[in-house]
């Protein structure tokens, strides 16, 4: 897959950072020495962690060189590692393991979540936020168009059930809190939705297509967005964006 585009990703920085901040606010951990940010991207979430724990050793993990370069320049006092976030191993148990909008790209959650819990120190916290919009028109339309045009249905797989995540983490010695929030983002146009998702959800669908096929895909996608997302009275479009939040505190050693 072509590398991520930090500038395109940060075009909607405030919308992307809001759930990261709200996830952080639910971590009841006044003191933390060792912290990791899985899927740190360009460092917008890592910056929140640095502000919350200025004295901690913070490691950002991502597999995008472009994102890591952006993050390292923004936060020179943090360590950034190019690695698979599902396989990365810290040098010591972690007080906070933070994964904002990243684990949805990693398969095998039934093995992944117990593995992440095992990386925590006693009383350490795993904080996870994942987009839960698999069935939203914004994402279901991508799969619909791929089928219409005869392209492979790339992209994320659906999340596990809330009950599954609870059992996986409670069975790994954690006290678990799970909730879901749906954000309704006002967008200036349907094209703005395309631009937002071009940096994330649309990438796997477009990466192997030539320019003609990409244009055909995006033209049809824009058409479906216009059908599914009506304009409000003031001309704005509300993009529903459900997200699943998990806080798991390790209570066994």
GROMACS .gro file of C-alpha atoms in nm, residues 22-202:
model
  181
   22UNK     CA    1  -1.196   1.221   2.497
   23UNK     CA    2  -1.032   0.879   2.521
   24UNK     CA    3  -0.739   1.031   2.707
   25UNK     CA    4  -0.972   1.205   2.952
   26UNK     CA    5  -1.104   0.869   3.070
   27UNK     CA    6  -0.761   0.731   3.166
   28UNK     CA    7  -0.742   0.762   3.544
   29UNK     CA    8  -0.365   0.735   3.572
   30UNK     CA    9  -0.210   1.045   3.734
   31UNK     CA   10   0.141   0.900   3.724
   32UNK     CA   11   0.286   0.706   3.432
   33UNK     CA   12   0.649   0.639   3.345
   34UNK     CA   13   0.625   0.427   3.032
   35UNK     CA   14   0.367   0.501   2.762
   36UNK     CA   15   0.317   0.381   2.405
   37UNK     CA   16   0.099   0.526   2.130
   38UNK     CA   17   0.009   0.249   1.884
   39UNK     CA   18  -0.062   0.385   1.539
   40UNK     CA   19   0.065   0.728   1.636
   41UNK     CA   20   0.030   0.869   1.285
   42UNK     CA   21   0.166   1.225   1.252
   43UNK     CA   22   0.183   1.267   1.631
   44UNK     CA   23  -0.142   1.452   1.700
   45UNK     CA   24  -0.242   1.189   1.957
   46UNK     CA   25   0.113   1.155   2.093
   47UNK     CA   26   0.112   1.529   2.158
   48UNK     CA   27  -0.188   1.482   2.388
   49UNK     CA   28  -0.003   1.211   2.579
   50UNK     CA   29   0.306   1.429   2.617
   51UNK     CA   30   0.095   1.713   2.759
   52UNK     CA   31  -0.075   1.476   3.006
   53UNK     CA   32   0.246   1.307   3.123
   54UNK     CA   33   0.535   1.548   3.058
   55UNK     CA   34   0.787   1.339   3.248
   56UNK     CA   35   0.706   1.000   3.091
   57UNK     CA   36   0.907   0.807   2.833
   58UNK     CA   37   0.670   0.798   2.535
   59UNK     CA   38   0.709   0.574   2.230
   60UNK     CA   39   0.503   0.621   1.915
   61UNK     CA   40   0.463   0.316   1.691
   62UNK     CA   41   0.352   0.325   1.328
   63UNK     CA   42   0.442   0.160   0.997
   64UNK     CA   43   0.428   0.476   0.787
   65UNK     CA   44   0.766   0.647   0.736
   66UNK     CA   45   0.593   0.968   0.628
   67UNK     CA   46   0.377   0.978   0.940
   68UNK     CA   47   0.670   0.896   1.168
   69UNK     CA   48   0.885   1.168   1.011
   70UNK     CA   49   0.609   1.423   1.073
   71UNK     CA   50   0.566   1.302   1.432
   72UNK     CA   51   0.939   1.304   1.513
   73UNK     CA   52   0.978   1.660   1.390
   74UNK     CA   53   0.681   1.773   1.598
   75UNK     CA   54   0.787   1.587   1.914
   76UNK     CA   55   1.165   1.547   1.921
   77UNK     CA   56   1.162   1.439   2.287
   78UNK     CA   57   0.953   1.128   2.210
   79UNK     CA   58   1.078   0.806   2.055
   80UNK     CA   59   0.917   0.687   1.732
   81UNK     CA   60   0.946   0.334   1.597
   82UNK     CA   61   0.862   0.192   1.255
   83UNK     CA   62   0.692  -0.137   1.338
   84UNK     CA   63   0.378  -0.345   1.299
   85UNK     CA   64   0.160  -0.225   1.587
   86UNK     CA   65   0.017  -0.573   1.634
   87UNK     CA   66   0.359  -0.732   1.685
   88UNK     CA   67   0.562  -0.456   1.854
   89UNK     CA   68   0.705  -0.540   2.195
   90UNK     CA   69   0.804  -0.274   2.450
   91UNK     CA   70   1.126  -0.300   2.647
   92UNK     CA   71   0.935  -0.288   2.977
   93UNK     CA   72   0.572  -0.324   3.094
   94UNK     CA   73   0.363  -0.021   3.009
   95UNK     CA   74   0.168   0.207   3.237
   96UNK     CA   75  -0.044   0.336   2.948
   97UNK     CA   76  -0.095   0.165   2.613
   98UNK     CA   77  -0.292   0.402   2.393
   99UNK     CA   78  -0.441   0.314   2.054
  100UNK     CA   79  -0.656   0.580   1.894
  101UNK     CA   80  -0.817   0.489   1.558
  102UNK     CA   81  -0.551   0.232   1.473
  103UNK     CA   82  -0.648  -0.119   1.583
  104UNK     CA   83  -0.933  -0.138   1.330
  105UNK     CA   84  -0.659  -0.185   1.068
  106UNK     CA   85  -0.517  -0.490   1.249
  107UNK     CA   86  -0.677  -0.831   1.199
  108UNK     CA   87  -0.718  -1.108   1.454
  109UNK     CA   88  -0.859  -0.915   1.748
  110UNK     CA   89  -0.930  -1.235   1.943
  111UNK     CA   90  -0.553  -1.278   1.978
  112UNK     CA   91  -0.453  -0.911   1.958
  113UNK     CA   92  -0.642  -0.779   2.260
  114UNK     CA   93  -0.512  -1.040   2.509
  115UNK     CA   94  -0.164  -0.973   2.369
  116UNK     CA   95  -0.199  -0.599   2.431
  117UNK     CA   96  -0.324  -0.663   2.785
  118UNK     CA   97  -0.014  -0.873   2.849
  119UNK     CA   98   0.206  -0.570   2.774
  120UNK     CA   99   0.063  -0.375   3.068
  121UNK     CA  100   0.222  -0.333   3.407
  122UNK     CA  101   0.007  -0.405   3.712
  123UNK     CA  102  -0.255  -0.126   3.723
  124UNK     CA  103  -0.156  -0.029   3.368
  125UNK     CA  104  -0.426   0.096   3.130
  126UNK     CA  105  -0.508  -0.005   2.775
  127UNK     CA  106  -0.703   0.277   2.607
  128UNK     CA  107  -0.858   0.203   2.268
  129UNK     CA  108  -1.079   0.398   2.030
  130UNK     CA  109  -1.190   0.246   1.700
  131UNK     CA  110  -1.424   0.376   1.429
  132UNK     CA  111  -1.739   0.164   1.441
  133UNK     CA  112  -1.885   0.277   1.108
  134UNK     CA  113  -1.873  -0.048   0.909
  135UNK     CA  114  -2.248  -0.030   0.841
  136UNK     CA  115  -2.267   0.348   0.790
  137UNK     CA  116  -2.343   0.461   0.432
  138UNK     CA  117  -2.002   0.629   0.419
  139UNK     CA  118  -1.836   0.286   0.437
  140UNK     CA  119  -2.101   0.045   0.312
  141UNK     CA  120  -2.104   0.247  -0.012
  142UNK     CA  121  -1.735   0.169  -0.068
  143UNK     CA  122  -1.806  -0.203  -0.065
  144UNK     CA  123  -2.113  -0.155  -0.282
  145UNK     CA  124  -1.915   0.029  -0.550
  146UNK     CA  125  -1.634  -0.226  -0.544
  147UNK     CA  126  -1.893  -0.497  -0.616
  148UNK     CA  127  -2.059  -0.288  -0.889
  149UNK     CA  128  -1.730  -0.221  -1.066
  150UNK     CA  129  -1.589  -0.571  -1.018
  151UNK     CA  130  -1.307  -0.464  -0.786
  152UNK     CA  131  -1.193  -0.654  -0.475
  153UNK     CA  132  -1.364  -0.541  -0.153
  154UNK     CA  133  -1.054  -0.414   0.024
  155UNK     CA  134  -1.066  -0.225   0.349
  156UNK     CA  135  -1.125  -0.295   0.714
  157UNK     CA  136  -1.307  -0.592   0.853
  158UNK     CA  137  -1.599  -0.534   1.096
  159UNK     CA  138  -1.520  -0.500   1.465
  160UNK     CA  139  -1.593  -0.776   1.713
  161UNK     CA  140  -1.900  -0.739   1.934
  162UNK     CA  141  -1.883  -0.535   2.255
  163UNK     CA  142  -1.941  -0.858   2.445
  164UNK     CA  143  -1.640  -1.018   2.276
  165UNK     CA  144  -1.405  -0.733   2.365
  166UNK     CA  145  -1.531  -0.739   2.722
  167UNK     CA  146  -1.467  -1.114   2.753
  168UNK     CA  147  -1.126  -1.097   2.585
  169UNK     CA  148  -1.000  -0.827   2.820
  170UNK     CA  149  -1.170  -0.935   3.143
  171UNK     CA  150  -1.035  -1.284   3.074
  172UNK     CA  151  -0.688  -1.129   3.046
  173UNK     CA  152  -0.701  -0.990   3.399
  174UNK     CA  153  -0.847  -0.648   3.324
  175UNK     CA  154  -1.125  -0.435   3.464
  176UNK     CA  155  -1.311  -0.317   3.154
  177UNK     CA  156  -1.518  -0.009   3.064
  178UNK     CA  157  -1.672   0.009   2.713
  179UNK     CA  158  -1.890   0.274   2.553
  180UNK     CA  159  -1.990   0.395   2.210
  181UNK     CA  160  -2.023   0.755   2.093
  182UNK     CA  161  -2.166   0.876   1.763
  183UNK     CA  162  -2.025   1.207   1.644
  184UNK     CA  163  -2.223   1.411   1.393
  185UNK     CA  164  -1.965   1.615   1.206
  186UNK     CA  165  -2.095   1.916   1.009
  187UNK     CA  166  -1.939   1.901   0.663
  188UNK     CA  167  -1.943   2.183   0.410
  189UNK     CA  168  -2.002   1.953   0.114
  190UNK     CA  169  -2.024   1.591   0.005
  191UNK     CA  170  -1.684   1.638  -0.157
  192UNK     CA  171  -1.545   1.721   0.188
  193UNK     CA  172  -1.655   1.374   0.305
  194UNK     CA  173  -1.465   1.225   0.011
  195UNK     CA  174  -1.155   1.425   0.105
  196UNK     CA  175  -1.179   1.314   0.469
  197UNK     CA  176  -1.208   0.946   0.382
  198UNK     CA  177  -0.950   0.961   0.103
  199UNK     CA  178  -0.691   0.976   0.381
  200UNK     CA  179  -0.824   0.665   0.556
  201UNK     CA  180  -1.113   0.435   0.459
  202UNK     CA  181  -1.097   0.490   0.082
   0.00000   0.00000   0.00000
